[in-house]
PDB file of C-alpha atoms and ligand atoms in Angstrom:
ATOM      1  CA  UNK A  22      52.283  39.379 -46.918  1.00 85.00           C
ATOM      2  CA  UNK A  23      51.396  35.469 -46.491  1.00 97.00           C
ATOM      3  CA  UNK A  24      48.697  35.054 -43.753  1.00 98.00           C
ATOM      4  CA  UNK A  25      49.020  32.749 -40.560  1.00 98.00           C
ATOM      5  CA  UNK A  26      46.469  30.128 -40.796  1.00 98.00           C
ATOM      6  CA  UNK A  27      44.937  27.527 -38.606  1.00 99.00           C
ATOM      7  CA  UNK A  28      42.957  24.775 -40.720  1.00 99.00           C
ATOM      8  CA  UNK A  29      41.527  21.763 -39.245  1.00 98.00           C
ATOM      9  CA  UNK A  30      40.736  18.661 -40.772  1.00 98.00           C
ATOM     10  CA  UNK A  31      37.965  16.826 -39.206  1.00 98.00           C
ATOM     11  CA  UNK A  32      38.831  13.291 -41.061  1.00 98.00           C
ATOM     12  CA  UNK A  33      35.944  10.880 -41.603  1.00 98.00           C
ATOM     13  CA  UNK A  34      34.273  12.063 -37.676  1.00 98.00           C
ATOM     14  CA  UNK A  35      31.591  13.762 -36.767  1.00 98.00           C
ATOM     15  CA  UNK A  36      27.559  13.047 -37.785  1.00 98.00           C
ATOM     16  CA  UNK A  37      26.146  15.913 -39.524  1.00 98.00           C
ATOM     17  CA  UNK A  38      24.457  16.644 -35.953  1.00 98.00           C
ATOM     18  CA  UNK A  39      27.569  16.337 -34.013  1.00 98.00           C
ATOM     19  CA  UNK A  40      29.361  18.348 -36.744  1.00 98.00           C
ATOM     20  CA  UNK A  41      26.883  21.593 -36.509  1.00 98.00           C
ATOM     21  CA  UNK A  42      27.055  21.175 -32.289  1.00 98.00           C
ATOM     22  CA  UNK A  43      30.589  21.347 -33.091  1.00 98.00           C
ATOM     23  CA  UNK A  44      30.787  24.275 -35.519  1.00 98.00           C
ATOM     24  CA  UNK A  45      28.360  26.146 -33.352  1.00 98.00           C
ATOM     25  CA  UNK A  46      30.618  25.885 -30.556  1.00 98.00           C
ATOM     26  CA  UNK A  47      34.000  26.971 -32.310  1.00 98.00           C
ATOM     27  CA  UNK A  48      31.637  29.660 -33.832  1.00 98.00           C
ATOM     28  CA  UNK A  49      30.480  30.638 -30.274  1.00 98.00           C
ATOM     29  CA  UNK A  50      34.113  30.878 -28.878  1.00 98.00           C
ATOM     30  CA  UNK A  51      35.593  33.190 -31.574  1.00 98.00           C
ATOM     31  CA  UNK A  52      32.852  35.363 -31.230  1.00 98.00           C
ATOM     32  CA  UNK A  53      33.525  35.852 -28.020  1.00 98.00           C
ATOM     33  CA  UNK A  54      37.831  35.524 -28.071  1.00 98.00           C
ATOM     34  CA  UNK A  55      38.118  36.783 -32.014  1.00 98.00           C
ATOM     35  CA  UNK A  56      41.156  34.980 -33.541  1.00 98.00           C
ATOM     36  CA  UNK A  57      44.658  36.788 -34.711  1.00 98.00           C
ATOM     37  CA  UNK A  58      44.271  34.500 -37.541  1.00 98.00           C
ATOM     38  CA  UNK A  59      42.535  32.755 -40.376  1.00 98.00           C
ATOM     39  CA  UNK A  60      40.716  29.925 -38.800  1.00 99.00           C
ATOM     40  CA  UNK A  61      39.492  27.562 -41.993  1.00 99.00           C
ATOM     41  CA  UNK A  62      37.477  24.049 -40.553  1.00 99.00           C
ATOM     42  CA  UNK A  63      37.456  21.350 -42.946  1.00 99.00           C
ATOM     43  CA  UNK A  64      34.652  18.761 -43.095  1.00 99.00           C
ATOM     44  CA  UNK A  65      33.358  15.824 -44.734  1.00 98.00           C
ATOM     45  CA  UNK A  66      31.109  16.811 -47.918  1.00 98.00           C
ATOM     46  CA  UNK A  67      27.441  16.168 -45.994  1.00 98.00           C
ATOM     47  CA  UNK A  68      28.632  18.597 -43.408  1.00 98.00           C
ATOM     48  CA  UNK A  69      29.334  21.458 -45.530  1.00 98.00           C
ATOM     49  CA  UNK A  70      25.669  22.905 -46.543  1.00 98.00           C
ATOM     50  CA  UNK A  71      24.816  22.970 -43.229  1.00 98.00           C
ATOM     51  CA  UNK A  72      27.791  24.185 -41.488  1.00 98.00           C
ATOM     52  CA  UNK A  73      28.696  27.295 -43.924  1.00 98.00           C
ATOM     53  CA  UNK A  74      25.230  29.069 -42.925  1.00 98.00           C
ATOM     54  CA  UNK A  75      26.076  28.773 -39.308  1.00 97.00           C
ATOM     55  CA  UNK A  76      29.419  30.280 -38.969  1.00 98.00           C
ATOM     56  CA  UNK A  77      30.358  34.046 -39.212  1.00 98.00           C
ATOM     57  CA  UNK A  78      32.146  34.026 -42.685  1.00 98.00           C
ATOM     58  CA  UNK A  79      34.492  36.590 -41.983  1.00 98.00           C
ATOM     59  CA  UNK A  80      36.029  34.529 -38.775  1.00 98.00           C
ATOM     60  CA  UNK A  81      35.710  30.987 -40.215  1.00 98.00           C
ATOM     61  CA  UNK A  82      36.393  29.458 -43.481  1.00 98.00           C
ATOM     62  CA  UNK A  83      34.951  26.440 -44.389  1.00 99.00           C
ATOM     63  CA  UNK A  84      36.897  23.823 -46.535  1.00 99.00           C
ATOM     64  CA  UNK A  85      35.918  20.140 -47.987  1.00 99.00           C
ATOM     65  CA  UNK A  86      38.631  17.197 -47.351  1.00 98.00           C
ATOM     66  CA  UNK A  87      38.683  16.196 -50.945  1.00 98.00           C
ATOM     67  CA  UNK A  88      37.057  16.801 -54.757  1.00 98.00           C
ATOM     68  CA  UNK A  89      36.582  15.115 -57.797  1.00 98.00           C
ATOM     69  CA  UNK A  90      39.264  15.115 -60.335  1.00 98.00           C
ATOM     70  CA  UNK A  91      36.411  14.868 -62.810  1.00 98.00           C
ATOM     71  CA  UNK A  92      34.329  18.069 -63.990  1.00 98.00           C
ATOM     72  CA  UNK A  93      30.919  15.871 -63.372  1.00 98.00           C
ATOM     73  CA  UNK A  94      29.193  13.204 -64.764  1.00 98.00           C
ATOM     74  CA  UNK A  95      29.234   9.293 -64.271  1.00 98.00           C
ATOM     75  CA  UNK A  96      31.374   8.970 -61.496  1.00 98.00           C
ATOM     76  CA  UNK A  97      29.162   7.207 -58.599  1.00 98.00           C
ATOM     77  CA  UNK A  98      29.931   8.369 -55.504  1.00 98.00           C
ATOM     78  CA  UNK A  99      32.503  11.208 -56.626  1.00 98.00           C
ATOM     79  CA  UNK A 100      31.881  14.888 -54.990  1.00 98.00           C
ATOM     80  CA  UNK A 101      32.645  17.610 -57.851  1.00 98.00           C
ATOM     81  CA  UNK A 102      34.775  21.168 -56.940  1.00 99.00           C
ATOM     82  CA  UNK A 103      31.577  22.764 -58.369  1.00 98.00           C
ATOM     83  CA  UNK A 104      29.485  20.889 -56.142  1.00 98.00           C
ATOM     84  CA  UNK A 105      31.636  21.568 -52.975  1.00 99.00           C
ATOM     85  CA  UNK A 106      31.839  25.370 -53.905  1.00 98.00           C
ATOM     86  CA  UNK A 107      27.738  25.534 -54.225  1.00 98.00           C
ATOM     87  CA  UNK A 108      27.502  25.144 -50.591  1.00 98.00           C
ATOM     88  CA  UNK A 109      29.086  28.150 -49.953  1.00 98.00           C
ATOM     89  CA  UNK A 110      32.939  26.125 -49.021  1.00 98.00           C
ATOM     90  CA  UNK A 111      35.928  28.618 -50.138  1.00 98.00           C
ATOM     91  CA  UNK A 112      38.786  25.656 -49.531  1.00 99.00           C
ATOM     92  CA  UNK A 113      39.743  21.853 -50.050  1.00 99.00           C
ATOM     93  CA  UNK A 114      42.313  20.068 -48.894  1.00 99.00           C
ATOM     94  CA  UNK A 115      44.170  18.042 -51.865  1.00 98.00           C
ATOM     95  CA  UNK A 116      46.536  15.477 -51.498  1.00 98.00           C
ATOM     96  CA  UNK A 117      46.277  14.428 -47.769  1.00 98.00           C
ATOM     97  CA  UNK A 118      48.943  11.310 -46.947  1.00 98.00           C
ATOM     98  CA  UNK A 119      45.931   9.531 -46.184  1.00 98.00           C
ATOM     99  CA  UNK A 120      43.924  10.147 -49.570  1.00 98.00           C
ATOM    100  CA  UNK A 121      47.597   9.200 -51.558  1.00 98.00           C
ATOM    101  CA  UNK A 122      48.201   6.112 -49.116  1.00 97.00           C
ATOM    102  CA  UNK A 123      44.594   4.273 -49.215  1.00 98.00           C
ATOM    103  CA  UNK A 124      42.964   5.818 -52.489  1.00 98.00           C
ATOM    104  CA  UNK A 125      45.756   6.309 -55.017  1.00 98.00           C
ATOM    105  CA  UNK A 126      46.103   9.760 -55.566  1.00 98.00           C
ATOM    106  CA  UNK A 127      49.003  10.590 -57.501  1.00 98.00           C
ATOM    107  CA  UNK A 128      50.553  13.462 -58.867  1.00 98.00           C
ATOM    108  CA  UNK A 129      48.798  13.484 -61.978  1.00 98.00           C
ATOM    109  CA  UNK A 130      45.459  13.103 -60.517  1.00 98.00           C
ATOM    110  CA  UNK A 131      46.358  15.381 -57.862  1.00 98.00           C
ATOM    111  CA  UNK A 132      47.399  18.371 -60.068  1.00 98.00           C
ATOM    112  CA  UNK A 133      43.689  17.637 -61.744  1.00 98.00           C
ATOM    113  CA  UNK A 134      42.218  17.897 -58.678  1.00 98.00           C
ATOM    114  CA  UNK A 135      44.022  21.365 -58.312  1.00 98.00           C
ATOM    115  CA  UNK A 136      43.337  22.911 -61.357  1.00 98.00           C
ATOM    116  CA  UNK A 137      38.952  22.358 -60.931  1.00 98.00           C
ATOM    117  CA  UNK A 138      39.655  23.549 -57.737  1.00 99.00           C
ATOM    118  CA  UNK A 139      41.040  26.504 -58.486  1.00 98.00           C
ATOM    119  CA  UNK A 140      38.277  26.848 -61.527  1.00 98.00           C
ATOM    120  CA  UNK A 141      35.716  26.373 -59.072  1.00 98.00           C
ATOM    121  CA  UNK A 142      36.986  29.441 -56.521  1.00 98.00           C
ATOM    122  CA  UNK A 143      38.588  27.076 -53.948  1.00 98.00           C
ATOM    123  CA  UNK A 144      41.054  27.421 -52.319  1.00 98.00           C
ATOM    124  CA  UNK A 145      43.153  24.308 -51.958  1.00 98.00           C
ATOM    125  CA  UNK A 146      45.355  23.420 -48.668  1.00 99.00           C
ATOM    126  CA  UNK A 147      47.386  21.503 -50.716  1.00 99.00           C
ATOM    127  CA  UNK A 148      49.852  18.281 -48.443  1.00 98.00           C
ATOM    128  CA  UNK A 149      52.941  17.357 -48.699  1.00 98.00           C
ATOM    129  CA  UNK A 150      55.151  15.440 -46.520  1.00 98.00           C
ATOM    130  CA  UNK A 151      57.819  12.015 -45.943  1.00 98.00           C
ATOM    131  CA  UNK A 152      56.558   8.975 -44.707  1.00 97.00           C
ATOM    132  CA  UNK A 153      59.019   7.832 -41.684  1.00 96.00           C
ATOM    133  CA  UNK A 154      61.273   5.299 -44.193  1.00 96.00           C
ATOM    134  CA  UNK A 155      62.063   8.407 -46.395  1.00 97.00           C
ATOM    135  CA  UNK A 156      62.820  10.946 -43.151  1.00 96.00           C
ATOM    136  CA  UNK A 157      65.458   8.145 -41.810  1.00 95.00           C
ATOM    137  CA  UNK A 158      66.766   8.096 -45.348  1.00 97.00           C
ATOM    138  CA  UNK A 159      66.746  12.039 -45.118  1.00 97.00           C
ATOM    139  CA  UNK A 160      65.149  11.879 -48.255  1.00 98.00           C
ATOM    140  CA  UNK A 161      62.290  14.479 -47.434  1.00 98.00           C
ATOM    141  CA  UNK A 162      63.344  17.000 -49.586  1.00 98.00           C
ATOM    142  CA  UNK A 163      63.344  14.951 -52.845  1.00 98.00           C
ATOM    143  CA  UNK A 164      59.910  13.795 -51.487  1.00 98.00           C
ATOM    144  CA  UNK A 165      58.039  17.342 -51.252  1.00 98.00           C
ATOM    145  CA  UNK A 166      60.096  18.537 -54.259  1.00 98.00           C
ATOM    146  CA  UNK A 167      58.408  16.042 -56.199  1.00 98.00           C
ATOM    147  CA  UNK A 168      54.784  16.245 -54.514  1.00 98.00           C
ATOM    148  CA  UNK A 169      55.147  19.582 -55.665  1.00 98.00           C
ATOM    149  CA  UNK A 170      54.704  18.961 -59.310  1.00 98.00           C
ATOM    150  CA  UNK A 171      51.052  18.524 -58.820  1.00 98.00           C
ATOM    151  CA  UNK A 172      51.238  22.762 -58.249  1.00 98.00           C
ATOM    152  CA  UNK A 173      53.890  23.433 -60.311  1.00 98.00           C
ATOM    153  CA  UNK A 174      51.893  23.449 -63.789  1.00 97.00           C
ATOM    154  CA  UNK A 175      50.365  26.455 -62.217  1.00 98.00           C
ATOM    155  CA  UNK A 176      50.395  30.228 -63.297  1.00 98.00           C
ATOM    156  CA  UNK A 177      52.127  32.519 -60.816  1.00 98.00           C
ATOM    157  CA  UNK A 178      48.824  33.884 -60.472  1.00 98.00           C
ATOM    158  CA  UNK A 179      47.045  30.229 -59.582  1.00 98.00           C
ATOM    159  CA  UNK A 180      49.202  29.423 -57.162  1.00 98.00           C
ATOM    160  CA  UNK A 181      49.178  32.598 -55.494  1.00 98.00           C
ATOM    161  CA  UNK A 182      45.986  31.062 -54.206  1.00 98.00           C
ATOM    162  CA  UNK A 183      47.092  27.570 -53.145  1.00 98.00           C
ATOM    163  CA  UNK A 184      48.004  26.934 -49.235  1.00 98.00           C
ATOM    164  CA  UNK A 185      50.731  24.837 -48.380  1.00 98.00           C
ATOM    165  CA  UNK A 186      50.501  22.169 -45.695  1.00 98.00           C
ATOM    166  CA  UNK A 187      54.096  20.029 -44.832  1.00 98.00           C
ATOM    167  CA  UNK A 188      52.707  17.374 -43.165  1.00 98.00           C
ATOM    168  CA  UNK A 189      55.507  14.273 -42.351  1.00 97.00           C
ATOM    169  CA  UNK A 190      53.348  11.631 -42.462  1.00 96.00           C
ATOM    170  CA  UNK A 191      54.779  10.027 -39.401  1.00 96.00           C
ATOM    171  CA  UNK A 192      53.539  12.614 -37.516  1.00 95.00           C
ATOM    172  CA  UNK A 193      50.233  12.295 -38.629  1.00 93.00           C
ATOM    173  CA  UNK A 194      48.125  11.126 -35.617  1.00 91.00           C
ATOM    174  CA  UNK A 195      50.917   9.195 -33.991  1.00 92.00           C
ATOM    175  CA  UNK A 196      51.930  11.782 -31.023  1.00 89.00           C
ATOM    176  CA  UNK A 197      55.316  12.194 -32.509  1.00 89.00           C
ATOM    177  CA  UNK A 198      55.410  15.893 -33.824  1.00 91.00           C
ATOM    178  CA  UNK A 199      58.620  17.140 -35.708  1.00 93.00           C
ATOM    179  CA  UNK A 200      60.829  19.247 -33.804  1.00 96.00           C
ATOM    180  CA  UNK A 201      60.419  23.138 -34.338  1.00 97.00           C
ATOM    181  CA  UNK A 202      63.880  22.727 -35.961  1.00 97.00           C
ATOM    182  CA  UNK A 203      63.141  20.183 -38.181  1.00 97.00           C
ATOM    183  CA  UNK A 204      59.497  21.575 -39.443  1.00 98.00           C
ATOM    184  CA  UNK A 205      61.539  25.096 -39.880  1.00 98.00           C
ATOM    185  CA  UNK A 206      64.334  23.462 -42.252  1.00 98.00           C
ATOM    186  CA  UNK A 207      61.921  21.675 -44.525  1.00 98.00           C
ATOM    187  CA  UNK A 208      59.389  24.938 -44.683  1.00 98.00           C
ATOM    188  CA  UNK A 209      62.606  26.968 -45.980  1.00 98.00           C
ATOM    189  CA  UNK A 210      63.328  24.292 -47.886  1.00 98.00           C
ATOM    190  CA  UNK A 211      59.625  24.494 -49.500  1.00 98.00           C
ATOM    191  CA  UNK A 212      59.915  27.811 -49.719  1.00 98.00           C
ATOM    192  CA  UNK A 213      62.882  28.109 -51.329  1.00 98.00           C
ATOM    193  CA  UNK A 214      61.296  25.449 -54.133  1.00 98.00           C
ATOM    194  CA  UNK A 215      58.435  28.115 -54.559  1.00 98.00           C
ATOM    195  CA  UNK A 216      60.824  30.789 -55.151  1.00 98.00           C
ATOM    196  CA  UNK A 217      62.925  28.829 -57.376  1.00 98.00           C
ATOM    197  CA  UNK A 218      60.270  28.534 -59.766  1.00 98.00           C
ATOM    198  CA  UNK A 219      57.866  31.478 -59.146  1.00 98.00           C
ATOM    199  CA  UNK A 220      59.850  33.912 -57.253  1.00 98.00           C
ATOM    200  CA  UNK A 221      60.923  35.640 -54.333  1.00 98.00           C
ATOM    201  CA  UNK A 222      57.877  37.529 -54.180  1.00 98.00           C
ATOM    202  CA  UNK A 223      55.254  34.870 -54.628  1.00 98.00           C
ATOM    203  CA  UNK A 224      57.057  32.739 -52.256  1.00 98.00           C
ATOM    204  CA  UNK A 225      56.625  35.080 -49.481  1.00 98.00           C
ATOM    205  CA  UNK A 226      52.933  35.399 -50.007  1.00 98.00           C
ATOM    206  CA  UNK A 227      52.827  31.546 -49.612  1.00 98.00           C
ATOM    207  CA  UNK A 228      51.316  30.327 -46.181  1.00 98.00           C
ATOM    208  CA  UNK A 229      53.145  26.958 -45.521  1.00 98.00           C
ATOM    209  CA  UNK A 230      51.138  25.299 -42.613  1.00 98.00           C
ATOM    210  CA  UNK A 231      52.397  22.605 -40.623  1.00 98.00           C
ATOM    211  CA  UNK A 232      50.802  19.374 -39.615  1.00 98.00           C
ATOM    212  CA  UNK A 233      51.456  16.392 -37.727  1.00 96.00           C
ATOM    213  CA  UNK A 234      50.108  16.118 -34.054  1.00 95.00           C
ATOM    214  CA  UNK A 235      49.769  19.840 -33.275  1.00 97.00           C
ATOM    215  CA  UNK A 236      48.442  20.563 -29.587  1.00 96.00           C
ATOM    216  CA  UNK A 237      47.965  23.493 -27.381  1.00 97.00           C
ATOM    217  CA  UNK A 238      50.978  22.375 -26.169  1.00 97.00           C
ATOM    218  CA  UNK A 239      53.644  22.276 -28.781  1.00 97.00           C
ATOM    219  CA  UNK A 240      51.413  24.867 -31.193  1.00 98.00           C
ATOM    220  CA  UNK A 241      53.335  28.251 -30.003  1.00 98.00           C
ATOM    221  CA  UNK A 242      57.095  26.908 -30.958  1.00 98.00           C
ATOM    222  CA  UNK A 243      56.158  25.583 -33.976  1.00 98.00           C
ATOM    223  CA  UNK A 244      54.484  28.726 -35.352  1.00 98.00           C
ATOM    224  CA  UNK A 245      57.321  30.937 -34.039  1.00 98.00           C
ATOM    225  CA  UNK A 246      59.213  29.814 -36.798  1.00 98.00           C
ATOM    226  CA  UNK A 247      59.604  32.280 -39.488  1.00 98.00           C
ATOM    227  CA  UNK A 248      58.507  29.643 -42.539  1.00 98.00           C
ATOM    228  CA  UNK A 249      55.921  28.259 -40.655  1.00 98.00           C
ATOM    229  CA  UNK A 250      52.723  30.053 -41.178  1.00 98.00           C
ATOM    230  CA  UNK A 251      50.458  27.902 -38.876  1.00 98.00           C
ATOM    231  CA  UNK A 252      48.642  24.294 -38.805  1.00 98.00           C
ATOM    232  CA  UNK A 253      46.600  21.739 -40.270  1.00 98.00           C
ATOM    233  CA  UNK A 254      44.680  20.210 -37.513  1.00 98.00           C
ATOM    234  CA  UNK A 255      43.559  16.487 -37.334  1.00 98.00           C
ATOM    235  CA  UNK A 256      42.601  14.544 -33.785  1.00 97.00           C
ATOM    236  CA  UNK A 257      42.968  18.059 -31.929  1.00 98.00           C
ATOM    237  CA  UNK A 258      40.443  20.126 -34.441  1.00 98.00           C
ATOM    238  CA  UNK A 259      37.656  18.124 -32.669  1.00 98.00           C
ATOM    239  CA  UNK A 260      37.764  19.594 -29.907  1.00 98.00           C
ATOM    240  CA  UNK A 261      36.809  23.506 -29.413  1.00 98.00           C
ATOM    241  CA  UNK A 262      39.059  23.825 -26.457  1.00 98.00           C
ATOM    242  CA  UNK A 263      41.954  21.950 -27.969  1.00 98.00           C
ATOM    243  CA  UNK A 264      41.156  23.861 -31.327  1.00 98.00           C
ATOM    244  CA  UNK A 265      41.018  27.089 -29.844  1.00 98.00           C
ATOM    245  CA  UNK A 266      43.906  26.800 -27.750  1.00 98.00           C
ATOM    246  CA  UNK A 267      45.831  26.174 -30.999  1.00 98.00           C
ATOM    247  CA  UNK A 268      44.363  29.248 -32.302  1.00 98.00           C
ATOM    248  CA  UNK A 269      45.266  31.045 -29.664  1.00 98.00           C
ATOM    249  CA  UNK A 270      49.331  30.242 -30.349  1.00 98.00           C
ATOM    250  CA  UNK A 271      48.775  33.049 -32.799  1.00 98.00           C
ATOM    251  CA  UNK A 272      48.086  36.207 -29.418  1.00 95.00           C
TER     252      UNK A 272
HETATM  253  C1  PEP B 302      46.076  15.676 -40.404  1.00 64.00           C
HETATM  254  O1  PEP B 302      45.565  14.607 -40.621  1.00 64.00           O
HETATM  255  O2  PEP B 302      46.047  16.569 -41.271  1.00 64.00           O
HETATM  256  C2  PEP B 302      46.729  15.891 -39.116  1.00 64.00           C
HETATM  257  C3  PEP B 302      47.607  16.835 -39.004  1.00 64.00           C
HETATM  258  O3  PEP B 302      46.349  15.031 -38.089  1.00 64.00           O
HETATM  259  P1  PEP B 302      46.801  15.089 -36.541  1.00 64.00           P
HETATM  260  O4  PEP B 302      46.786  16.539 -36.144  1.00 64.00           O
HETATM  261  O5  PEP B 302      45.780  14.293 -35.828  1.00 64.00           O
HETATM  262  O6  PEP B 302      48.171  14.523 -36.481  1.00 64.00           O
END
């Protein structure tokens, strides 16, 4: 069966010092309080060599924000899958709203992304999600359908190993998180996209996280949902207490 997941995404925060303090500390408290699920923490690329080393690998995953589409080569300033995977990082997160809004990531470039991913042994947390025009056009479902394309070129057996994330875009660090109701209809509805094309079977293995201002607070309802399978974590994954108490939706 699919696995409840809490991911976060520490954005462009953090100096490599604060980011180890930081990883310590969420290492620290699920040591002590161990988590009833995965717990993956994203980073920026010059965190990840030194973060993987200090966190217990069977509690915490550790995941890039972004790859290369590109195998290697002249691409100045471009971070490969191979090079994320050599420090030891088992996820990335592909097509964030932010990485398709303010550097052009399509689609095409998105299912490339994927695919060296996957070659390289990562896993991606791959986003999808409406920006707020296309939710008060209730046009969200042609807008994830067609995200999804970027996976869809998969095997069955790829994209066993891809992580969903439905993240509405307008909920995205604004405060405003979807209802329980309305992050429930669109995670059937993602499901039922998987299944269309893959299968019952594979789409029940599929762990569709939400994201989009999760807190303590609102975390529990959310997850109760039967499609949704956990978070992805911005502002509130910087924060061990805030992080944990997310986690902790999950006892
Ligand atoms: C995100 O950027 O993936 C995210 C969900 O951010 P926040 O939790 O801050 O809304």
């Amino acid at each position: 069966m699919r696995k409840n997941i809490v991911a976060g995404n520490w954005k462009m925060n953090k100096n490599l010092q604060e980011g180890i303090a930081l990883a310590k500390e969420l290492n620290e408290a699920l040591a002590a309080d161990k988590p009833n699920c995965d717990v993956v923490i994203c980073t920026p690329f010059i965190h990840l060599a030194s973060v993987t080393p200090i966190v217990d690998s069977a509690v915490i995953g550790v995941g890039a924000e972004n790859c290369a589409d590109k195998v290697s080569g002249a691409y100045t300033g471009e971070v490969s899958a191979e090079m994320v995977a050599s420090t030891g990082a088992q996820y990335v997160i592909l097509g964030h709203s932010e990485r398709r809004a303010y550097y052009g990531e399509t689609v095409e470039i998105l299912e490339e992304k994927v695919k060296l991913a996957l070659a390289n042994n990562l896993k991606p947390i791959f986003c999808i999600g409406e920006v707020l025009e296309e939710r008060e056009a209730n046009k969200q479902n042609e807008v994830v359908a067609a995200q999804m394309a970027s996976v869809f070129s998969l095997s069955a057996e790829d994209f066993g190993k891809v992580i969903l994330a439905y993240e509405p875009v307008w909920a995205i660090g604004t405060g405003k998180t979807a209802t329980p109701e309305q992050a429930q209809e669109i995670h059937a509805y993602i499901r039922s996209l998987v299944a269309e094309k893959y299968g019952q079977e594979v789409a029940d293995n599929t762990s569709i996280l939400y994201g989009g201002s999760c807190k303590p607070s609102n975390a529990k309802e959310l997850f109760a949902n039967p499609d949704v399978d956990g978070g992805l974590i911005g502002g509130a994954a910087l924060q061990v207490a805030d992080f944990k108490g997310i986690i902790d939706a999950f006892k």
